[in-house]
Short mmCIF file of C-alpha atoms and ligand atoms in Angstrom, two decimals:
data_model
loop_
_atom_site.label_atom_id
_atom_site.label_comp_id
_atom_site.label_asym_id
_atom_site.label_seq_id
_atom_site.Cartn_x
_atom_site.Cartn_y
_atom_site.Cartn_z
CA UNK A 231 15.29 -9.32 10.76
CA UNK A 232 15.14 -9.30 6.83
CA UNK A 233 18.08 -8.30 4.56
CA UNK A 234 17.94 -4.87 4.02
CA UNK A 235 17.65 -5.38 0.05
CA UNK A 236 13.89 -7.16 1.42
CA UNK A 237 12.98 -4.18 3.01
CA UNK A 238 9.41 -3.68 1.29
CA UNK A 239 10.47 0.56 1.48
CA UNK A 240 13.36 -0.34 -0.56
CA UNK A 241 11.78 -1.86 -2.85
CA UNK A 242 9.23 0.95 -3.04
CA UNK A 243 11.72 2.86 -3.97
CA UNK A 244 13.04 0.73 -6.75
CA UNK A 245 9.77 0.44 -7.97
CA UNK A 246 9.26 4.10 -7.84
CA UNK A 247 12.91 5.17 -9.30
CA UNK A 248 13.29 7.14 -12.34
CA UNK A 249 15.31 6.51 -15.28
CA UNK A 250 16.39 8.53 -18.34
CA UNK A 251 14.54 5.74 -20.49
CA UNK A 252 11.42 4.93 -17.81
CA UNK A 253 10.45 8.80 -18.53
CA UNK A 254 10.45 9.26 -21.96
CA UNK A 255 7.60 6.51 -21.25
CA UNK A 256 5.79 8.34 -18.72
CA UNK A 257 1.99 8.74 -18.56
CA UNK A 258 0.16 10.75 -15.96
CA UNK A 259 -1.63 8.10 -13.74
CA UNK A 260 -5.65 7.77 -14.56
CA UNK A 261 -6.07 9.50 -10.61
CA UNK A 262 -8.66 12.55 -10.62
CA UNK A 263 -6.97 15.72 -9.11
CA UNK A 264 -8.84 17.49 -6.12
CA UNK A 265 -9.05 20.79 -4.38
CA UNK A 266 -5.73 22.50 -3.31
CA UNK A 267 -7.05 24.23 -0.13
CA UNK A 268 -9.48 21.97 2.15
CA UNK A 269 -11.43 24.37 4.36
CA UNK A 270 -14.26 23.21 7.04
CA UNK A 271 -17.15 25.55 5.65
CA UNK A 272 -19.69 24.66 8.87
CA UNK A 273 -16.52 25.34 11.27
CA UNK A 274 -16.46 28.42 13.51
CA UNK A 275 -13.73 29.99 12.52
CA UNK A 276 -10.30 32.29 13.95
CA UNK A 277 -9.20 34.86 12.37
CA UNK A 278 -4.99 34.27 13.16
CA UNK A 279 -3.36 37.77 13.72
CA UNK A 280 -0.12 38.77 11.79
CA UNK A 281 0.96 41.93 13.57
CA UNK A 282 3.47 39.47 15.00
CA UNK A 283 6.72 41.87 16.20
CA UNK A 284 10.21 39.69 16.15
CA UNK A 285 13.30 40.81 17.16
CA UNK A 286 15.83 41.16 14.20
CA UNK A 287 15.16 37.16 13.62
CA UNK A 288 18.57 36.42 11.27
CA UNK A 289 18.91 32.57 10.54
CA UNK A 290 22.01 31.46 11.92
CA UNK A 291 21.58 31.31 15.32
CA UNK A 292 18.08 30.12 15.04
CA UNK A 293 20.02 27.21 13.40
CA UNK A 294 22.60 26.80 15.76
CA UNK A 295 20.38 27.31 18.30
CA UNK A 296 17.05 24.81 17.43
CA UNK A 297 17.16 21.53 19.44
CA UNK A 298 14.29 19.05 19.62
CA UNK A 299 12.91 20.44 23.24
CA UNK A 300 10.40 18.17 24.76
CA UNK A 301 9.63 20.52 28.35
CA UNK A 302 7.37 23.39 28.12
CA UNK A 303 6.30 25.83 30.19
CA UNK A 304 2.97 25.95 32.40
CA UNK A 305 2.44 29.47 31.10
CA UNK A 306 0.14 29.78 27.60
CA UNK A 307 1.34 29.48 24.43
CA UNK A 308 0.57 33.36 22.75
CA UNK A 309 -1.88 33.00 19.59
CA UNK A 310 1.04 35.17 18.02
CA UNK A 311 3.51 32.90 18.42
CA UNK A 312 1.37 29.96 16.86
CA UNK A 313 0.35 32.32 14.01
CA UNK A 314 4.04 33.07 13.51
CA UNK A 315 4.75 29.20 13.37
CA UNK A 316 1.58 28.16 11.00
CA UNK A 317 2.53 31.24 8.54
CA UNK A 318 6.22 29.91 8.37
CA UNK A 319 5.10 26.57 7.58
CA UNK A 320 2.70 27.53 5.20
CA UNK A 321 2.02 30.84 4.68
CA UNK A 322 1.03 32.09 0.93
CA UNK A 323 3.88 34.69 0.07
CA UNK A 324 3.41 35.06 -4.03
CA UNK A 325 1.45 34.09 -6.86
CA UNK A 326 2.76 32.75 -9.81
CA UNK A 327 -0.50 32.01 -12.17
CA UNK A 328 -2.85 30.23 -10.91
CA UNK A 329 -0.61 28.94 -8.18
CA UNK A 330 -0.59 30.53 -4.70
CA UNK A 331 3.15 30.04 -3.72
CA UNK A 332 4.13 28.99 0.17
CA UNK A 333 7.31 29.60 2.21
CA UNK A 334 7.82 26.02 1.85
CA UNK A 335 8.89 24.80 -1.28
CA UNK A 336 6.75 21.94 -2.91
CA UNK A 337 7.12 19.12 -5.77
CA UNK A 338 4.89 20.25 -8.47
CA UNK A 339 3.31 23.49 -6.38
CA UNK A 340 0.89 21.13 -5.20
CA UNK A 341 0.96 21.77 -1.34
CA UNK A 342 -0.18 17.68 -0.61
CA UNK A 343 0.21 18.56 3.31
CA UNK A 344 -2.69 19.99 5.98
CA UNK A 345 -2.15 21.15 8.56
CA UNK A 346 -4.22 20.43 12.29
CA UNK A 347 -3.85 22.05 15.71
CA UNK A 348 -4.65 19.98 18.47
CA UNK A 349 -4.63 23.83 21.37
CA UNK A 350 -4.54 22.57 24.92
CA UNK A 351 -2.82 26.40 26.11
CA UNK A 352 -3.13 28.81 24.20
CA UNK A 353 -3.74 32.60 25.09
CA UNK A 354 -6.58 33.41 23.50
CA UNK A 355 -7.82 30.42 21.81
CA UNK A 356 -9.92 27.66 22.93
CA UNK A 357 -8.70 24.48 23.51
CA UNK A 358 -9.57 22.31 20.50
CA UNK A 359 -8.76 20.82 17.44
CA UNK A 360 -8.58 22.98 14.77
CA UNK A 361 -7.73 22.75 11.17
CA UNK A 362 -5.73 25.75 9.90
CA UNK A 363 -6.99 27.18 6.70
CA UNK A 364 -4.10 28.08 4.24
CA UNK A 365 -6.35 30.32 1.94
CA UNK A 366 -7.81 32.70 4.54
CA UNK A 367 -5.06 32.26 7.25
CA UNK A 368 -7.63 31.10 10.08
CA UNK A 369 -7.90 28.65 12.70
CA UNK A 370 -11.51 25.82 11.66
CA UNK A 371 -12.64 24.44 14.74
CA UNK A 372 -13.31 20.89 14.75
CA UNK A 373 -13.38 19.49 18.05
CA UNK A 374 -13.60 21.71 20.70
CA UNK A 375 -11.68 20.77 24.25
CA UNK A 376 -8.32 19.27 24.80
CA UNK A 377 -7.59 16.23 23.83
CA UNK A 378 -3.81 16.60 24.68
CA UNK A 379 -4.04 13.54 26.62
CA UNK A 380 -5.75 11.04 23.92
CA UNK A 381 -3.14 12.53 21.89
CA UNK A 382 -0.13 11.13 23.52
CA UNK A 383 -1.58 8.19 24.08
CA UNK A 384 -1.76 7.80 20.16
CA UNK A 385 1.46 8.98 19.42
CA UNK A 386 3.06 6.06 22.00
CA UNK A 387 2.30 7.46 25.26
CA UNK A 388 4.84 10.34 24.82
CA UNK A 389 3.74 12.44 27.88
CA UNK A 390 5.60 15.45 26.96
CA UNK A 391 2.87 15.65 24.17
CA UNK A 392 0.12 16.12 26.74
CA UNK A 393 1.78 19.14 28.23
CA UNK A 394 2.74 20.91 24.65
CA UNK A 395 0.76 23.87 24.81
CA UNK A 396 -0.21 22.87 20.90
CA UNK A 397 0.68 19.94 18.41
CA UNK A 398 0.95 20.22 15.15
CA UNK A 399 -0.99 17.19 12.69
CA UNK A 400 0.21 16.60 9.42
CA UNK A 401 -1.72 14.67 6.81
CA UNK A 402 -1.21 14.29 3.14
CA UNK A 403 -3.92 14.33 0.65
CA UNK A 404 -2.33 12.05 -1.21
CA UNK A 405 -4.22 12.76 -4.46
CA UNK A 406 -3.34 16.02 -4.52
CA UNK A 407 0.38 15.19 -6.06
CA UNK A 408 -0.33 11.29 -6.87
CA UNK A 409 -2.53 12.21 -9.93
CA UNK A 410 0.44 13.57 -11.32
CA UNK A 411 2.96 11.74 -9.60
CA UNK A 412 1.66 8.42 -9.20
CA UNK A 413 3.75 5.93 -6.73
CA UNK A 414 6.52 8.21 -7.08
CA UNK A 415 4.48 11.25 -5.15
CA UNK A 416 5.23 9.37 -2.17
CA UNK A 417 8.72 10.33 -1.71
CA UNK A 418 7.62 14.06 -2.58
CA UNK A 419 4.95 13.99 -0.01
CA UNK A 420 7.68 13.64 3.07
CA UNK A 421 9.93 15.97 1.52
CA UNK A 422 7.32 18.53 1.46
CA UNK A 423 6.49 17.27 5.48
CA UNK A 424 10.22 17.80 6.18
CA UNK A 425 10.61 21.60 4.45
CA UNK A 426 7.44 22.38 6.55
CA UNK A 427 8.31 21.28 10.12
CA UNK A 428 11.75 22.47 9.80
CA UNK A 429 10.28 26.23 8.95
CA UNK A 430 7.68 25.60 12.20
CA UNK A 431 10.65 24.50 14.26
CA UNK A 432 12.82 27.55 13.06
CA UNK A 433 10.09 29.69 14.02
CA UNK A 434 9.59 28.46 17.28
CA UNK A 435 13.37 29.13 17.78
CA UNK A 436 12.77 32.93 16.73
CA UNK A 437 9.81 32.91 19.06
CA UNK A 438 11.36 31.61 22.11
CA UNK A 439 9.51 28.63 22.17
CA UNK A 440 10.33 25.03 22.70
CA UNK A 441 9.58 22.15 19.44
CA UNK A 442 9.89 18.38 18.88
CA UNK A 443 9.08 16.83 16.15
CA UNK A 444 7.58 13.35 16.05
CA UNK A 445 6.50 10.58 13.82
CA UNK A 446 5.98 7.51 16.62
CA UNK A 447 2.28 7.32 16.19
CA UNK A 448 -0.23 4.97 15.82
CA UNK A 449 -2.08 5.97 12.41
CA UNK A 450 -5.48 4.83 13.26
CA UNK A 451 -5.70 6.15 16.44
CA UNK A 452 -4.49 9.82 15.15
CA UNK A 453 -6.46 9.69 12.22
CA UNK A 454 -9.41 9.25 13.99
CA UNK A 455 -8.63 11.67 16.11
CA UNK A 456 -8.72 14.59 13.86
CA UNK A 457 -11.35 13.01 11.63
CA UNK A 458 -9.43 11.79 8.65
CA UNK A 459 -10.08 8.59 6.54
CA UNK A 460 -6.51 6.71 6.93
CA UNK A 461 -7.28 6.74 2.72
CA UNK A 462 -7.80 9.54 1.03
CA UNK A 463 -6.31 11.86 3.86
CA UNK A 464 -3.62 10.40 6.63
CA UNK A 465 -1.16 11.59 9.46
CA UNK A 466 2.01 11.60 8.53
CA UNK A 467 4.07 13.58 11.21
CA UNK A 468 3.40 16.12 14.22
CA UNK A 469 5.64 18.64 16.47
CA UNK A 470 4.99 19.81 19.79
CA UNK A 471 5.64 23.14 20.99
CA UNK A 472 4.60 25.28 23.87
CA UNK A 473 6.67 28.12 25.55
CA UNK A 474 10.15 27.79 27.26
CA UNK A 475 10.50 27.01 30.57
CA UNK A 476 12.83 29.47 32.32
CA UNK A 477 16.38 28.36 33.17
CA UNK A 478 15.20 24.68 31.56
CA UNK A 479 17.14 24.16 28.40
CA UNK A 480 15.79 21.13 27.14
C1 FMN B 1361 11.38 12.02 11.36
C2 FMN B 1361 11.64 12.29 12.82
C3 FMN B 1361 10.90 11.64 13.78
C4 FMN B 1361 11.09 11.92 15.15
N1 FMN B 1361 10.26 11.33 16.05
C5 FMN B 1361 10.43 11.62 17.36
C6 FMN B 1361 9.54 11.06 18.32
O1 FMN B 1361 8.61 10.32 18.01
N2 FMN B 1361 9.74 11.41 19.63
C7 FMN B 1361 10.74 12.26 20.02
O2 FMN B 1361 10.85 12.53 21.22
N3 FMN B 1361 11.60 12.81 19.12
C8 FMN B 1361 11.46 12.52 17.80
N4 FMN B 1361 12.30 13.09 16.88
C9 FMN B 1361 13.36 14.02 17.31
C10 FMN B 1361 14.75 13.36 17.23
O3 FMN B 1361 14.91 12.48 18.31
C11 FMN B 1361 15.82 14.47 17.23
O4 FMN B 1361 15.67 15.27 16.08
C12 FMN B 1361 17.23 13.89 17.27
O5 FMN B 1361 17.48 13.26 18.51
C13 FMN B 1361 18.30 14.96 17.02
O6 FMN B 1361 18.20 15.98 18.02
P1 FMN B 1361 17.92 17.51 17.65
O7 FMN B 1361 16.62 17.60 16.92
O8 FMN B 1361 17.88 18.22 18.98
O9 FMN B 1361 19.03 18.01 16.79
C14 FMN B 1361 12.11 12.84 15.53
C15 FMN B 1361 12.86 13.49 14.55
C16 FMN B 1361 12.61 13.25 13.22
C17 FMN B 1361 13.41 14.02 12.18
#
């Protein structure tokens, strides 16, 4: 085992550390900026309702209340409660010039995370991988089918992933906040991760419906199988849900 001061993450974050004197030296990296919103033009596309009706949903009790819940029920996911969950992770709620503002918070306002959906049960949406658009709030097909299975196989054979009526892929773009950020955007990009699956998690509390989140994966194998380069564009972390199961708890 090597000494925690060899840890190559430490000393990423060493090397990445900010100083009163480093930033009065600071340069924006020579790394070309890209698109905010990625969007699969070619995709067929669904439209993801927000008449969404939740009881008085008051945040206490969905925090003393949320527990990483790995057993879901056999019935379907509703396409209302997985709209509920993608708008609380990401939904647009404000403009503030030319930035379209989120209910998660993000270093810079430069939203580095996407979002996939690989649906295995969900009422009224095929099963499939899907990649949600931010922009238009809709569901891009990908891949149709379920590939719930190959899915916990990549994240380390974590069966209760294969019966999640949907799992939730993020990725980075890492360009999006490294061409400001450099090394440093890193760190920002898992903080922004963390803000997002805690609002998904929270909302599948206020839904009713069961969540675990989950970064045991191996990258190649996930990348691959929502269609992402490992480079430009990688997994980062994922969260199952699916309904409750009655009289189950956990
Ligand atoms: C970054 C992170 C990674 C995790 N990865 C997994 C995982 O791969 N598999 C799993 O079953 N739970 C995973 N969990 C869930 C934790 O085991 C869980 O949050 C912890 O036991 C505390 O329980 P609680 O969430 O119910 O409060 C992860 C949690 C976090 C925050």
């Amino acid at each position: 085992m090597p000494k925690l001061q060899q840890l190559k993450s430490l000393r990423f974050m060493a090397e990445t550390a900010l100083s009163r004197q480093g930033i009065r030296h600071y340069k924006r990296p020579e790394i070309s900026p890209v698109a905010t919103f990625k969007n699969y033009p070619a995709a067929p596309r669904v439209v993801l309702p927000r008449n969404w009706t939740l009881k008085e949903a008051r945040l206490s009790p969905l925090l003393q209340n949320r527990r990483s819940r790995r057993s879901f029920s056999t019935e379907p996911l509703s396409l209302k409660s997985l709209a509920y969950m993608l708008w609380a992770g990401q939904g647009i709620t404000a403009s503030a010039g030319n930035h379209r503002l989120r209910t998660s918070p993000s270093a810079g306002a430069l939203y580095p995370i996407e979002t996939y959906i690989s649906a295995r049960e969900i009422d009224e949406l095929p099963a499939g991988i899907y990649h949600f658009n931010v922009a238009e709030f809709e569901l891009e097909l990908l891949v149709p089918g379920s590939h719930a299975d190959e899915l916990a196989l990549a994240c380390l054979n974590q069966q209760f992933l294969a019966q999640a009526a949907a799992v939730f892929i993020w990725t980075s773009v890492y360009r999006r906040n490294a061409c400001k950020y450099g090394d440093r955007g890193l760190r920002y990009v898992f903080t922004d991760v963390g803000h997002i699956c805690q609002n998904v998690l929270l909302a599948a509390e206020a839904t009713g419906s069961n969540g675990c989140p989950v970064a045991a994966f191996f990258d190649d194998e996930l990348n691959q199988l929502i269609g992402v380069d490992g480079k430009e564009e990688s997994a980062i972390y994922l969260a199952g849900v699916g309904a409750r199961p009655e009289n189950k708890e956990d």
